[in-house]
N, CA, C and O atoms as a Maestro MAE file, in Angstrom:
{
 s_m_m2io_version
 :::
 2.0.0
}

f_m_ct {
 s_m_title
 :::
 protein
 m_atom[276] {
  # First column is atom index #
  i_m_mmod_type
  r_m_x_coord
  r_m_y_coord
  r_m_z_coord
  i_m_residue_number
  s_m_chain_name
  s_m_pdb_residue_name
  s_m_pdb_atom_name
  i_m_atomic_number
  :::
  1 25 -52.765 -50.833 53.020 1 A "UNK " " N  " 7
  2 3 -52.072 -50.898 53.911 1 A "UNK " " CA " 6
  3 2 -50.402 -50.582 53.025 1 A "UNK " " C  " 6
  4 15 -49.923 -50.824 51.917 1 A "UNK " " O  " 8
  5 25 -50.008 -49.974 54.187 2 A "UNK " " N  " 7
  6 3 -48.866 -49.237 53.950 2 A "UNK " " CA " 6
  7 2 -47.712 -50.446 54.497 2 A "UNK " " C  " 6
  8 15 -48.036 -51.558 54.914 2 A "UNK " " O  " 8
  9 25 -46.092 -49.850 54.363 3 A "UNK " " N  " 7
  10 3 -45.066 -50.164 54.737 3 A "UNK " " CA " 6
  11 2 -45.054 -50.129 56.468 3 A "UNK " " C  " 6
  12 15 -45.574 -49.237 57.138 3 A "UNK " " O  " 8
  13 25 -44.260 -51.437 57.061 4 A "UNK " " N  " 7
  14 3 -44.140 -50.154 57.952 4 A "UNK " " CA " 6
  15 2 -43.199 -51.225 58.799 4 A "UNK " " C  " 6
  16 15 -43.388 -52.439 58.867 4 A "UNK " " O  " 8
  17 25 -42.065 -50.413 59.470 5 A "UNK " " N  " 7
  18 3 -40.390 -51.520 59.834 5 A "UNK " " CA " 6
  19 2 -40.899 -52.007 61.407 5 A "UNK " " C  " 6
  20 15 -41.279 -51.254 62.305 5 A "UNK " " O  " 8
  21 25 -40.805 -53.247 61.444 6 A "UNK " " N  " 7
  22 3 -40.643 -53.835 63.075 6 A "UNK " " CA " 6
  23 2 -39.131 -54.080 63.418 6 A "UNK " " C  " 6
  24 15 -38.569 -55.161 63.242 6 A "UNK " " O  " 8
  25 25 -38.409 -52.717 64.037 7 A "UNK " " N  " 7
  26 3 -36.958 -53.005 64.684 7 A "UNK " " CA " 6
  27 2 -36.764 -53.906 64.856 7 A "UNK " " C  " 6
  28 15 -36.987 -54.644 63.896 7 A "UNK " " O  " 8
  29 25 -36.209 -54.597 66.156 8 A "UNK " " N  " 7
  30 3 -35.961 -55.513 67.023 8 A "UNK " " CA " 6
  31 2 -34.315 -55.831 67.034 8 A "UNK " " C  " 6
  32 15 -33.479 -56.212 66.214 8 A "UNK " " O  " 8
  33 25 -34.347 -55.439 68.489 9 A "UNK " " N  " 7
  34 3 -33.276 -55.473 69.255 9 A "UNK " " CA " 6
  35 2 -32.515 -57.190 69.289 9 A "UNK " " C  " 6
  36 15 -33.085 -58.166 69.776 9 A "UNK " " O  " 8
  37 25 -31.546 -57.205 68.839 10 A "UNK " " N  " 7
  38 3 -31.677 -59.264 69.262 10 A "UNK " " CA " 6
  39 2 -30.028 -59.099 69.699 10 A "UNK " " C  " 6
  40 15 -29.075 -58.348 69.489 10 A "UNK " " O  " 8
  41 25 -30.340 -60.208 70.376 11 A "UNK " " N  " 7
  42 3 -28.636 -60.508 71.030 11 A "UNK " " CA " 6
  43 2 -28.538 -61.641 70.887 11 A "UNK " " C  " 6
  44 15 -29.476 -62.354 70.532 11 A "UNK " " O  " 8
  45 25 -27.416 -62.033 71.127 12 A "UNK " " N  " 7
  46 3 -26.728 -63.478 70.745 12 A "UNK " " CA " 6
  47 2 -26.973 -64.194 72.618 12 A "UNK " " C  " 6
  48 15 -26.706 -63.707 73.716 12 A "UNK " " O  " 8
  49 25 -27.450 -65.220 72.288 13 A "UNK " " N  " 7
  50 3 -27.923 -65.820 72.829 13 A "UNK " " CA " 6
  51 2 -26.201 -66.683 73.800 13 A "UNK " " C  " 6
  52 15 -26.078 -66.821 75.017 13 A "UNK " " O  " 8
  53 25 -25.727 -66.868 73.300 14 A "UNK " " N  " 7
  54 3 -24.509 -67.081 74.305 14 A "UNK " " CA " 6
  55 2 -23.639 -66.022 74.191 14 A "UNK " " C  " 6
  56 15 -22.464 -66.381 74.122 14 A "UNK " " O  " 8
  57 25 -23.881 -64.498 74.136 15 A "UNK " " N  " 7
  58 3 -23.095 -63.747 74.308 15 A "UNK " " CA " 6
  59 2 -24.196 -61.819 74.408 15 A "UNK " " C  " 6
  60 15 -24.074 -60.717 73.872 15 A "UNK " " O  " 8
  61 25 -24.971 -62.342 75.228 16 A "UNK " " N  " 7
  62 3 -26.031 -61.530 75.648 16 A "UNK " " CA " 6
  63 2 -25.796 -60.113 75.503 16 A "UNK " " C  " 6
  64 15 -26.737 -59.320 75.510 16 A "UNK " " O  " 8
  65 25 -23.859 -59.523 75.293 17 A "UNK " " N  " 7
  66 3 -23.668 -57.811 75.487 17 A "UNK " " CA " 6
  67 2 -23.443 -57.970 73.973 17 A "UNK " " C  " 6
  68 15 -22.685 -57.016 73.800 17 A "UNK " " O  " 8
  69 25 -23.586 -58.514 72.799 18 A "UNK " " N  " 7
  70 3 -23.229 -58.777 71.585 18 A "UNK " " CA " 6
  71 2 -24.424 -58.616 70.823 18 A "UNK " " C  " 6
  72 15 -24.868 -59.677 70.385 18 A "UNK " " O  " 8
  73 25 -25.218 -57.350 70.477 19 A "UNK " " N  " 7
  74 3 -27.012 -57.199 70.211 19 A "UNK " " CA " 6
  75 2 -26.064 -56.320 68.728 19 A "UNK " " C  " 6
  76 15 -24.944 -55.931 68.393 19 A "UNK " " O  " 8
  77 25 -27.832 -56.424 68.148 20 A "UNK " " N  " 7
  78 3 -27.908 -55.214 66.477 20 A "UNK " " CA " 6
  79 2 -29.179 -55.069 66.714 20 A "UNK " " C  " 6
  80 15 -30.068 -55.342 67.521 20 A "UNK " " O  " 8
  81 25 -28.946 -54.520 65.687 21 A "UNK " " N  " 7
  82 3 -30.963 -54.200 65.024 21 A "UNK " " CA " 6
  83 2 -31.426 -55.066 64.078 21 A "UNK " " C  " 6
  84 15 -30.564 -55.350 63.245 21 A "UNK " " O  " 8
  85 25 -32.315 -55.500 63.942 22 A "UNK " " N  " 7
  86 3 -32.985 -56.366 62.836 22 A "UNK " " CA " 6
  87 2 -33.983 -55.423 62.462 22 A "UNK " " C  " 6
  88 15 -34.853 -55.060 63.254 22 A "UNK " " O  " 8
  89 25 -33.893 -54.977 61.203 23 A "UNK " " N  " 7
  90 3 -35.307 -54.009 60.502 23 A "UNK " " CA " 6
  91 2 -36.206 -55.337 59.403 23 A "UNK " " C  " 6
  92 15 -35.778 -55.633 58.287 23 A "UNK " " O  " 8
  93 25 -37.047 -55.762 59.818 24 A "UNK " " N  " 7
  94 3 -38.165 -56.243 59.218 24 A "UNK " " CA " 6
  95 2 -39.969 -55.841 58.333 24 A "UNK " " C  " 6
  96 15 -41.147 -55.819 58.690 24 A "UNK " " O  " 8
  97 25 -39.486 -55.688 57.553 25 A "UNK " " N  " 7
  98 3 -40.536 -54.226 56.570 25 A "UNK " " CA " 6
  99 2 -41.753 -55.321 56.354 25 A "UNK " " C  " 6
  100 15 -41.548 -56.495 56.048 25 A "UNK " " O  " 8
  101 25 -42.671 -54.909 56.504 26 A "UNK " " N  " 7
  102 3 -43.915 -55.774 56.057 26 A "UNK " " CA " 6
  103 2 -45.353 -54.948 55.801 26 A "UNK " " C  " 6
  104 15 -45.408 -53.912 56.464 26 A "UNK " " O  " 8
  105 25 -46.420 -55.189 55.041 27 A "UNK " " N  " 7
  106 3 -47.495 -54.445 55.462 27 A "UNK " " CA " 6
  107 2 -48.348 -54.424 56.519 27 A "UNK " " C  " 6
  108 15 -48.579 -55.457 57.148 27 A "UNK " " O  " 8
  109 25 -48.927 -53.210 56.843 28 A "UNK " " N  " 7
  110 3 -49.806 -53.499 57.622 28 A "UNK " " CA " 6
  111 2 -50.326 -52.346 58.114 28 A "UNK " " C  " 6
  112 15 -49.627 -51.348 58.293 28 A "UNK " " O  " 8
  113 25 -51.792 -52.399 58.409 29 A "UNK " " N  " 7
  114 3 -52.910 -51.323 57.872 29 A "UNK " " CA " 6
  115 2 -52.954 -50.214 59.117 29 A "UNK " " C  " 6
  116 15 -53.607 -49.172 59.146 29 A "UNK " " O  " 8
  117 25 -51.994 -50.793 60.216 30 A "UNK " " N  " 7
  118 3 -52.924 -49.980 61.524 30 A "UNK " " CA " 6
  119 2 -51.602 -48.805 62.159 30 A "UNK " " C  " 6
  120 15 -50.590 -48.918 61.466 30 A "UNK " " O  " 8
  121 25 -51.499 -48.102 62.919 31 A "UNK " " N  " 7
  122 3 -50.201 -47.987 63.500 31 A "UNK " " CA " 6
  123 2 -48.954 -48.553 64.137 31 A "UNK " " C  " 6
  124 15 -48.726 -49.742 64.357 31 A "UNK " " O  " 8
  125 25 -47.892 -47.124 64.494 32 A "UNK " " N  " 7
  126 3 -47.177 -48.032 64.298 32 A "UNK " " CA " 6
  127 2 -47.231 -48.415 66.185 32 A "UNK " " C  " 6
  128 15 -46.139 -48.567 66.733 32 A "UNK " " O  " 8
  129 25 -48.308 -48.523 66.906 33 A "UNK " " N  " 7
  130 3 -48.023 -48.909 68.402 33 A "UNK " " CA " 6
  131 2 -49.130 -49.797 68.244 33 A "UNK " " C  " 6
  132 15 -49.440 -50.265 69.339 33 A "UNK " " O  " 8
  133 25 -50.180 -50.405 66.878 34 A "UNK " " N  " 7
  134 3 -50.741 -51.112 66.831 34 A "UNK " " CA " 6
  135 2 -50.241 -52.032 66.775 34 A "UNK " " C  " 6
  136 15 -50.494 -52.952 67.552 34 A "UNK " " O  " 8
  137 25 -49.089 -52.126 65.548 35 A "UNK " " N  " 7
  138 3 -47.704 -52.749 64.918 35 A "UNK " " CA " 6
  139 2 -47.317 -53.083 66.027 35 A "UNK " " C  " 6
  140 15 -47.685 -54.243 66.211 35 A "UNK " " O  " 8
  141 25 -46.454 -52.481 67.372 36 A "UNK " " N  " 7
  142 3 -46.180 -52.833 68.420 36 A "UNK " " CA " 6
  143 2 -46.976 -54.354 69.007 36 A "UNK " " C  " 6
  144 15 -46.553 -55.509 68.965 36 A "UNK " " O  " 8
  145 25 -48.132 -53.866 69.487 37 A "UNK " " N  " 7
  146 3 -48.980 -54.706 69.851 37 A "UNK " " CA " 6
  147 2 -49.382 -56.727 69.006 37 A "UNK " " C  " 6
  148 15 -49.727 -57.756 69.586 37 A "UNK " " O  " 8
  149 25 -49.095 -56.445 67.464 38 A "UNK " " N  " 7
  150 3 -49.549 -57.290 66.661 38 A "UNK " " CA " 6
  151 2 -48.173 -58.152 66.245 38 A "UNK " " C  " 6
  152 15 -48.138 -59.126 65.493 38 A "UNK " " O  " 8
  153 25 -46.653 -57.301 67.190 39 A "UNK " " N  " 7
  154 3 -45.513 -57.903 66.248 39 A "UNK " " CA " 6
  155 2 -44.971 -59.155 67.256 39 A "UNK " " C  " 6
  156 15 -43.746 -59.077 67.351 39 A "UNK " " O  " 8
  157 25 -45.440 -60.109 67.916 40 A "UNK " " N  " 7
  158 3 -45.126 -61.001 68.769 40 A "UNK " " CA " 6
  159 2 -45.102 -62.669 67.948 40 A "UNK " " C  " 6
  160 15 -44.460 -63.652 68.319 40 A "UNK " " O  " 8
  161 25 -45.836 -62.578 66.994 41 A "UNK " " N  " 7
  162 3 -45.414 -63.772 66.249 41 A "UNK " " CA " 6
  163 2 -44.724 -63.571 65.213 41 A "UNK " " C  " 6
  164 15 -44.349 -64.643 64.739 41 A "UNK " " O  " 8
  165 25 -44.234 -62.302 64.392 42 A "UNK " " N  " 7
  166 3 -43.625 -61.812 63.746 42 A "UNK " " CA " 6
  167 2 -41.723 -62.403 64.043 42 A "UNK " " C  " 6
  168 15 -40.920 -63.116 63.440 42 A "UNK " " O  " 8
  169 25 -41.736 -61.506 65.445 43 A "UNK " " N  " 7
  170 3 -40.132 -62.082 65.944 43 A "UNK " " CA " 6
  171 2 -40.646 -63.505 66.660 43 A "UNK " " C  " 6
  172 15 -39.742 -64.044 67.298 43 A "UNK " " O  " 8
  173 25 -41.577 -64.023 66.672 44 A "UNK " " N  " 7
  174 3 -41.107 -65.601 67.070 44 A "UNK " " CA " 6
  175 2 -40.780 -66.426 65.505 44 A "UNK " " C  " 6
  176 15 -40.106 -67.447 65.366 44 A "UNK " " O  " 8
  177 25 -41.227 -65.923 64.813 45 A "UNK " " N  " 7
  178 3 -41.169 -66.527 63.468 45 A "UNK " " CA " 6
  179 2 -39.173 -65.828 63.282 45 A "UNK " " C  " 6
  180 15 -38.408 -66.594 62.697 45 A "UNK " " O  " 8
  181 25 -38.741 -64.819 63.667 46 A "UNK " " N  " 7
  182 3 -37.742 -64.433 62.836 46 A "UNK " " CA " 6
  183 2 -36.882 -65.405 63.834 46 A "UNK " " C  " 6
  184 15 -36.004 -66.213 63.532 46 A "UNK " " O  " 8
  185 25 -37.323 -65.127 64.904 47 A "UNK " " N  " 7
  186 3 -35.982 -66.117 66.270 47 A "UNK " " CA " 6
  187 2 -36.377 -67.646 65.590 47 A "UNK " " C  " 6
  188 15 -35.297 -68.215 65.430 47 A "UNK " " O  " 8
  189 25 -37.341 -68.417 65.189 48 A "UNK " " N  " 7
  190 3 -37.395 -69.921 64.837 48 A "UNK " " CA " 6
  191 2 -36.114 -69.652 63.565 48 A "UNK " " C  " 6
  192 15 -35.349 -70.604 63.407 48 A "UNK " " O  " 8
  193 25 -35.976 -68.916 63.046 49 A "UNK " " N  " 7
  194 3 -35.421 -69.026 61.793 49 A "UNK " " CA " 6
  195 2 -33.939 -68.359 61.816 49 A "UNK " " C  " 6
  196 15 -33.207 -67.985 60.900 49 A "UNK " " O  " 8
  197 25 -33.785 -68.361 63.284 50 A "UNK " " N  " 7
  198 3 -32.157 -67.387 63.945 50 A "UNK " " CA " 6
  199 2 -31.801 -67.126 64.902 50 A "UNK " " C  " 6
  200 15 -31.672 -66.033 65.453 50 A "UNK " " O  " 8
  201 25 -31.368 -69.247 65.561 51 A "UNK " " N  " 7
  202 3 -31.939 -68.947 67.071 51 A "UNK " " CA " 6
  203 2 -31.096 -68.888 67.563 51 A "UNK " " C  " 6
  204 15 -31.156 -69.411 68.676 51 A "UNK " " O  " 8
  205 25 -29.913 -68.344 67.233 52 A "UNK " " N  " 7
  206 3 -28.452 -67.943 67.881 52 A "UNK " " CA " 6
  207 2 -28.481 -66.152 68.209 52 A "UNK " " C  " 6
  208 15 -27.535 -65.402 68.451 52 A "UNK " " O  " 8
  209 25 -30.087 -65.833 68.093 53 A "UNK " " N  " 7
  210 3 -30.489 -64.650 68.371 53 A "UNK " " CA " 6
  211 2 -31.744 -64.814 69.499 53 A "UNK " " C  " 6
  212 15 -32.649 -65.635 69.351 53 A "UNK " " O  " 8
  213 25 -31.636 -63.854 70.697 54 A "UNK " " N  " 7
  214 3 -33.139 -63.592 71.368 54 A "UNK " " CA " 6
  215 2 -33.132 -62.235 71.390 54 A "UNK " " C  " 6
  216 15 -32.123 -61.563 71.604 54 A "UNK " " O  " 8
  217 25 -34.707 -61.614 71.080 55 A "UNK " " N  " 7
  218 3 -35.259 -60.450 71.044 55 A "UNK " " CA " 6
  219 2 -35.487 -60.042 72.577 55 A "UNK " " C  " 6
  220 15 -35.789 -60.719 73.559 55 A "UNK " " O  " 8
  221 25 -35.193 -58.500 72.386 56 A "UNK " " N  " 7
  222 3 -34.877 -58.386 74.246 56 A "UNK " " CA " 6
  223 2 -35.659 -57.159 73.820 56 A "UNK " " C  " 6
  224 15 -36.328 -56.756 74.771 56 A "UNK " " O  " 8
  225 25 -35.834 -56.332 72.596 57 A "UNK " " N  " 7
  226 3 -36.966 -55.034 72.756 57 A "UNK " " CA " 6
  227 2 -37.317 -54.309 70.961 57 A "UNK " " C  " 6
  228 15 -36.492 -54.108 70.070 57 A "UNK " " O  " 8
  229 25 -38.135 -54.175 70.951 58 A "UNK " " N  " 7
  230 3 -38.673 -53.942 69.500 58 A "UNK " " CA " 6
  231 2 -39.704 -52.873 69.661 58 A "UNK " " C  " 6
  232 15 -40.306 -52.673 70.716 58 A "UNK " " O  " 8
  233 25 -39.913 -52.042 68.306 59 A "UNK " " N  " 7
  234 3 -40.489 -51.214 68.107 59 A "UNK " " CA " 6
  235 2 -40.890 -51.172 66.390 59 A "UNK " " C  " 6
  236 15 -40.336 -51.748 65.455 59 A "UNK " " O  " 8
  237 25 -42.435 -49.972 66.407 60 A "UNK " " N  " 7
  238 3 -42.400 -49.854 65.245 60 A "UNK " " CA " 6
  239 2 -42.611 -48.529 64.820 60 A "UNK " " C  " 6
  240 15 -43.007 -47.602 65.527 60 A "UNK " " O  " 8
  241 25 -42.182 -48.473 63.026 61 A "UNK " " N  " 7
  242 3 -42.093 -47.205 62.899 61 A "UNK " " CA " 6
  243 2 -42.213 -47.166 61.349 61 A "UNK " " C  " 6
  244 15 -41.699 -48.053 60.666 61 A "UNK " " O  " 8
  245 25 -42.551 -46.652 61.078 62 A "UNK " " N  " 7
  246 3 -42.806 -46.166 59.265 62 A "UNK " " CA " 6
  247 2 -40.595 -45.586 58.973 62 A "UNK " " C  " 6
  248 15 -39.715 -44.869 59.449 62 A "UNK " " O  " 8
  249 25 -40.930 -46.824 57.619 63 A "UNK " " N  " 7
  250 3 -40.050 -46.538 56.805 63 A "UNK " " CA " 6
  251 2 -39.051 -44.993 56.801 63 A "UNK " " C  " 6
  252 15 -39.596 -43.903 56.630 63 A "UNK " " O  " 8
  253 25 -37.824 -45.109 56.976 64 A "UNK " " N  " 7
  254 3 -36.661 -44.186 56.506 64 A "UNK " " CA " 6
  255 2 -37.770 -43.123 57.638 64 A "UNK " " C  " 6
  256 15 -38.125 -42.131 57.002 64 A "UNK " " O  " 8
  257 25 -38.165 -43.128 58.625 65 A "UNK " " N  " 7
  258 3 -38.280 -41.718 59.635 65 A "UNK " " CA " 6
  259 2 -37.020 -40.845 60.225 65 A "UNK " " C  " 6
  260 15 -36.843 -39.781 60.818 65 A "UNK " " O  " 8
  261 25 -36.472 -41.626 59.853 66 A "UNK " " N  " 7
  262 3 -34.478 -41.388 60.225 66 A "UNK " " CA " 6
  263 2 -33.899 -41.052 59.274 66 A "UNK " " C  " 6
  264 15 -32.885 -40.440 59.610 66 A "UNK " " O  " 8
  265 25 -34.030 -41.147 57.993 67 A "UNK " " N  " 7
  266 3 -33.306 -40.445 57.303 67 A "UNK " " CA " 6
  267 2 -32.993 -39.064 56.789 67 A "UNK " " C  " 6
  268 15 -34.025 -38.696 56.227 67 A "UNK " " O  " 8
  269 25 -31.961 -37.988 56.689 68 A "UNK " " N  " 7
  270 3 -31.527 -36.982 56.557 68 A "UNK " " CA " 6
  271 2 -32.349 -36.446 55.366 68 A "UNK " " C  " 6
  272 15 -32.106 -37.286 54.500 68 A "UNK " " O  " 8
  273 25 -33.122 -35.600 54.856 69 A "UNK " " N  " 7
  274 3 -33.184 -34.929 53.402 69 A "UNK " " CA " 6
  275 2 -32.324 -34.209 52.853 69 A "UNK " " C  " 6
  276 15 -32.521 -33.765 51.722 69 A "UNK " " O  " 8
  :::
 }
 m_bond[275] {
  # First column is bond index #
  i_m_from
  i_m_to
  i_m_order
  :::
  1 1 2 1
  2 2 3 1
  3 3 4 2
  4 3 5 1
  5 5 6 1
  6 6 7 1
  7 7 8 2
  8 7 9 1
  9 9 10 1
  10 10 11 1
  11 11 12 2
  12 11 13 1
  13 13 14 1
  14 14 15 1
  15 15 16 2
  16 15 17 1
  17 17 18 1
  18 18 19 1
  19 19 20 2
  20 19 21 1
  21 21 22 1
  22 22 23 1
  23 23 24 2
  24 23 25 1
  25 25 26 1
  26 26 27 1
  27 27 28 2
  28 27 29 1
  29 29 30 1
  30 30 31 1
  31 31 32 2
  32 31 33 1
  33 33 34 1
  34 34 35 1
  35 35 36 2
  36 35 37 1
  37 37 38 1
  38 38 39 1
  39 39 40 2
  40 39 41 1
  41 41 42 1
  42 42 43 1
  43 43 44 2
  44 43 45 1
  45 45 46 1
  46 46 47 1
  47 47 48 2
  48 47 49 1
  49 49 50 1
  50 50 51 1
  51 51 52 2
  52 51 53 1
  53 53 54 1
  54 54 55 1
  55 55 56 2
  56 55 57 1
  57 57 58 1
  58 58 59 1
  59 59 60 2
  60 59 61 1
  61 61 62 1
  62 62 63 1
  63 63 64 2
  64 63 65 1
  65 65 66 1
  66 66 67 1
  67 67 68 2
  68 67 69 1
  69 69 70 1
  70 70 71 1
  71 71 72 2
  72 71 73 1
  73 73 74 1
  74 74 75 1
  75 75 76 2
  76 75 77 1
  77 77 78 1
  78 78 79 1
  79 79 80 2
  80 79 81 1
  81 81 82 1
  82 82 83 1
  83 83 84 2
  84 83 85 1
  85 85 86 1
  86 86 87 1
  87 87 88 2
  88 87 89 1
  89 89 90 1
  90 90 91 1
  91 91 92 2
  92 91 93 1
  93 93 94 1
  94 94 95 1
  95 95 96 2
  96 95 97 1
  97 97 98 1
  98 98 99 1
  99 99 100 2
  100 99 101 1
  101 101 102 1
  102 102 103 1
  103 103 104 2
  104 103 105 1
  105 105 106 1
  106 106 107 1
  107 107 108 2
  108 107 109 1
  109 109 110 1
  110 110 111 1
  111 111 112 2
  112 111 113 1
  113 113 114 1
  114 114 115 1
  115 115 116 2
  116 115 117 1
  117 117 118 1
  118 118 119 1
  119 119 120 2
  120 119 121 1
  121 121 122 1
  122 122 123 1
  123 123 124 2
  124 123 125 1
  125 125 126 1
  126 126 127 1
  127 127 128 2
  128 127 129 1
  129 129 130 1
  130 130 131 1
  131 131 132 2
  132 131 133 1
  133 133 134 1
  134 134 135 1
  135 135 136 2
  136 135 137 1
  137 137 138 1
  138 138 139 1
  139 139 140 2
  140 139 141 1
  141 141 142 1
  142 142 143 1
  143 143 144 2
  144 143 145 1
  145 145 146 1
  146 146 147 1
  147 147 148 2
  148 147 149 1
  149 149 150 1
  150 150 151 1
  151 151 152 2
  152 151 153 1
  153 153 154 1
  154 154 155 1
  155 155 156 2
  156 155 157 1
  157 157 158 1
  158 158 159 1
  159 159 160 2
  160 159 161 1
  161 161 162 1
  162 162 163 1
  163 163 164 2
  164 163 165 1
  165 165 166 1
  166 166 167 1
  167 167 168 2
  168 167 169 1
  169 169 170 1
  170 170 171 1
  171 171 172 2
  172 171 173 1
  173 173 174 1
  174 174 175 1
  175 175 176 2
  176 175 177 1
  177 177 178 1
  178 178 179 1
  179 179 180 2
  180 179 181 1
  181 181 182 1
  182 182 183 1
  183 183 184 2
  184 183 185 1
  185 185 186 1
  186 186 187 1
  187 187 188 2
  188 187 189 1
  189 189 190 1
  190 190 191 1
  191 191 192 2
  192 191 193 1
  193 193 194 1
  194 194 195 1
  195 195 196 2
  196 195 197 1
  197 197 198 1
  198 198 199 1
  199 199 200 2
  200 199 201 1
  201 201 202 1
  202 202 203 1
  203 203 204 2
  204 203 205 1
  205 205 206 1
  206 206 207 1
  207 207 208 2
  208 207 209 1
  209 209 210 1
  210 210 211 1
  211 211 212 2
  212 211 213 1
  213 213 214 1
  214 214 215 1
  215 215 216 2
  216 215 217 1
  217 217 218 1
  218 218 219 1
  219 219 220 2
  220 219 221 1
  221 221 222 1
  222 222 223 1
  223 223 224 2
  224 223 225 1
  225 225 226 1
  226 226 227 1
  227 227 228 2
  228 227 229 1
  229 229 230 1
  230 230 231 1
  231 231 232 2
  232 231 233 1
  233 233 234 1
  234 234 235 1
  235 235 236 2
  236 235 237 1
  237 237 238 1
  238 238 239 1
  239 239 240 2
  240 239 241 1
  241 241 242 1
  242 242 243 1
  243 243 244 2
  244 243 245 1
  245 245 246 1
  246 246 247 1
  247 247 248 2
  248 247 249 1
  249 249 250 1
  250 250 251 1
  251 251 252 2
  252 251 253 1
  253 253 254 1
  254 254 255 1
  255 255 256 2
  256 255 257 1
  257 257 258 1
  258 258 259 1
  259 259 260 2
  260 259 261 1
  261 261 262 1
  262 262 263 1
  263 263 264 2
  264 263 265 1
  265 265 266 1
  266 266 267 1
  267 267 268 2
  268 267 269 1
  269 269 270 1
  270 270 271 1
  271 271 272 2
  272 271 273 1
  273 273 274 1
  274 274 275 1
  275 275 276 2
  :::
 }
}
């Protein structure tokens, strides 16, 4: 299993224009596309632990894909 980064854009429930990205890194044995399809239970768990936020979109990528060398 390789680490994969689930990037979730979340917005404040009472202020939908206030959004940020949360990065949830975990081990996953599939591609980023497969990760995106498997993500809802992980997102639901995070939202359950952070009820003032709502998830509006998500994507999966390998960690550090946007770092500059």
